[in-house]
Amino acid sequence: MESTTATLNPQLTGQIVQNQIRTIGINPNYWYAVAWAKDVTADQQITPVKIWNQEIALYRDQTGQIQAVEDICPHKGVSLHKGSVKGDNIVCAYHGWEFSPAGECSNIPYYPTDQKLPRACLRTYPVRERYGLIFLFPGDQSRADSTPMLEIPQYDDPNYLMIPIGAEFESHYTICNENTMDVFHGHLHQNLQGWYDPILKQLQQTENSVCAEYQVSYSGIMTNFLGLNDSSGQTTQTITVDYVYPNYINTLKGSSFLYLMRLPIDPSHSRSFAMMFVKVRIPRWILDPIRTVLEPVIRERFFMRFLRQDIEMIESEYSHYKQDPERRYVEVNPAIIAVQRLMQRQHDRYISEQTKISSHHQPLQSQDRQAS
Ligand code: FES
Ligand SMILES: [Fe+2]
């Protein structure tokens, strides 16, 4: 559903947060990043991942291509990732039933060879490897091909240094997503000389996105690191925070980019896969041989220090929500309210589509237990 862009008032104003937002599910009819590609190895290992309560087993077939099947054996419900990979197939640890990448049971080792195998099917998922990540489509399979995937044009550009950053949160995904839109929390990172004096300049939304433009000031290590320094050692820049459901694309001055892919695992756990692209001002012949050394150093010394502070705040917010889900909180940033409305809208859209499907006498998928 394409929609027009609406401009929202960027003025800060107090609003009561509807805590129902912490109970919503996801719209699974999008491509979600579920793992770093390097973590799904080609040595017949099986990697379990979870997206909004759906347990999925990832493995590579003989050609190295990723396969994604439901991580629950149709025989007795054992996790298939405890089993093994045999050729292109996955074999359950318990009784050795074997399943093809199409999800069909292709062998039961103790079954009479002259008898037809029982119908015991595994759900399979559309899955693609791109940008060093595994993307999976957990919703209606027939919509996967026509649903656009995230584009990361800087990925192959050698002028950028790319720093991958992964994180896990004990939190509902909505709290994590609000943190990414929330440029007013520079206070938290002040000891790291993060940023200061943010102003929300512009706010726009479409049916599936919220785009905010903030003006932010930097000094100290941040200006040096992002190559923003002028003679005074401080600078004011525009940062664009674009939440294109279900991912974030943040742009600083058109030169640094942060792509953040959120994985909602279940109502109280989330992950993120982020890639920071920084244009470095050193010649390629110096940069290229030291990329792999530079990347973990910058991640640990720089980004992880910010991220650990964010994780502490996000988890604290979530634990107080859990203690008292009825308690109301106050928000003043209209960009956060817009992000909440977008997540709610996407969830509602999915639920209403499911309801239409079920009224056509098809079973309602139990994907969204939290909402029902
Ligand atoms: S539970 Fe998987 S083969 Fe029996
Ligand atoms: Fe932060």
mmCIF file of N, CA and C and ligand atoms in Angstrom, residues 72-80 91-99 108-110, ligand 1:
data_model
loop_
_atom_site.group_PDB
_atom_site.id
_atom_site.type_symbol
_atom_site.label_atom_id
_atom_site.label_comp_id
_atom_site.label_asym_id
_atom_site.label_seq_id
_atom_site.Cartn_x
_atom_site.Cartn_y
_atom_site.Cartn_z
ATOM 1 N N ILE A 72 10.913 -27.067 14.536
ATOM 2 C CA ILE A 72 10.120 -27.979 15.370
ATOM 3 C C ILE A 72 9.796 -29.213 14.528
ATOM 4 N N CYS A 73 10.275 -30.370 14.978
ATOM 5 C CA CYS A 73 10.070 -31.594 14.209
ATOM 6 C C CYS A 73 8.585 -31.969 14.189
ATOM 7 N N PRO A 74 8.041 -32.251 12.987
ATOM 8 C CA PRO A 74 6.619 -32.612 12.917
ATOM 9 C C PRO A 74 6.299 -33.979 13.540
ATOM 10 N N HIS A 75 7.344 -34.733 13.891
ATOM 11 C CA HIS A 75 7.070 -36.021 14.542
ATOM 12 C C HIS A 75 6.611 -35.807 15.982
ATOM 13 N N LYS A 76 7.511 -35.266 16.825
ATOM 14 C CA LYS A 76 7.139 -35.106 18.229
ATOM 15 C C LYS A 76 7.463 -33.727 18.796
ATOM 16 N N GLY A 77 7.862 -32.803 17.921
ATOM 17 C CA GLY A 77 8.044 -31.433 18.407
ATOM 18 C C GLY A 77 9.411 -31.116 18.978
ATOM 19 N N VAL A 78 10.403 -31.956 18.694
ATOM 20 C CA VAL A 78 11.763 -31.681 19.175
ATOM 21 C C VAL A 78 12.388 -30.580 18.304
ATOM 22 N N SER A 79 13.275 -29.759 18.896
ATOM 23 C CA SER A 79 13.954 -28.717 18.122
ATOM 24 C C SER A 79 14.869 -29.357 17.080
ATOM 25 N N LEU A 80 14.671 -29.000 15.834
ATOM 26 C CA LEU A 80 15.487 -29.613 14.776
ATOM 27 C C LEU A 80 16.939 -29.158 14.810
ATOM 28 N N VAL A 91 18.197 -33.449 9.523
ATOM 29 C CA VAL A 91 17.837 -34.716 10.158
ATOM 30 C C VAL A 91 17.586 -34.469 11.639
ATOM 31 N N CYS A 92 16.454 -34.931 12.126
ATOM 32 C CA CYS A 92 16.102 -34.716 13.534
ATOM 33 C C CYS A 92 16.960 -35.611 14.433
ATOM 34 N N ALA A 93 17.342 -35.058 15.591
ATOM 35 C CA ALA A 93 18.218 -35.783 16.514
ATOM 36 C C ALA A 93 17.530 -36.988 17.150
ATOM 37 N N TYR A 94 16.211 -36.943 17.282
ATOM 38 C CA TYR A 94 15.515 -37.925 18.116
ATOM 39 C C TYR A 94 15.364 -39.290 17.412
ATOM 40 N N HIS A 95 14.618 -39.340 16.311
ATOM 41 C CA HIS A 95 14.412 -40.612 15.624
ATOM 42 C C HIS A 95 15.003 -40.630 14.221
ATOM 43 N N GLY A 96 15.690 -39.545 13.861
ATOM 44 C CA GLY A 96 16.384 -39.496 12.585
ATOM 45 C C GLY A 96 15.505 -39.217 11.377
ATOM 46 N N TRP A 97 14.300 -38.719 11.592
ATOM 47 C CA TRP A 97 13.476 -38.361 10.431
ATOM 48 C C TRP A 97 14.209 -37.269 9.658
ATOM 49 N N GLU A 98 14.083 -37.337 8.335
ATOM 50 C CA GLU A 98 14.861 -36.453 7.473
ATOM 51 C C GLU A 98 13.916 -35.596 6.633
ATOM 52 N N PHE A 99 14.256 -34.333 6.499
ATOM 53 C CA PHE A 99 13.379 -33.405 5.771
ATOM 54 C C PHE A 99 14.162 -32.670 4.696
ATOM 55 N N ILE A 108 12.394 -41.960 6.927
ATOM 56 C CA ILE A 108 12.277 -42.361 8.335
ATOM 57 C C ILE A 108 13.090 -43.643 8.427
ATOM 58 N N PRO A 109 14.228 -43.618 9.111
ATOM 59 C CA PRO A 109 15.186 -44.724 8.972
ATOM 60 C C PRO A 109 14.626 -46.103 9.309
ATOM 61 N N TYR A 110 13.612 -46.202 10.149
ATOM 62 C CA TYR A 110 13.112 -47.512 10.585
ATOM 63 C C TYR A 110 11.773 -47.866 9.926
HETATM 64 S S1 FES B 1 10.903 -36.090 17.189
HETATM 65 FE FE1 FES B 1 11.961 -35.706 15.365
HETATM 66 S S2 FES B 1 12.252 -37.662 14.546
HETATM 67 FE FE2 FES B 1 11.071 -38.030 16.261
#
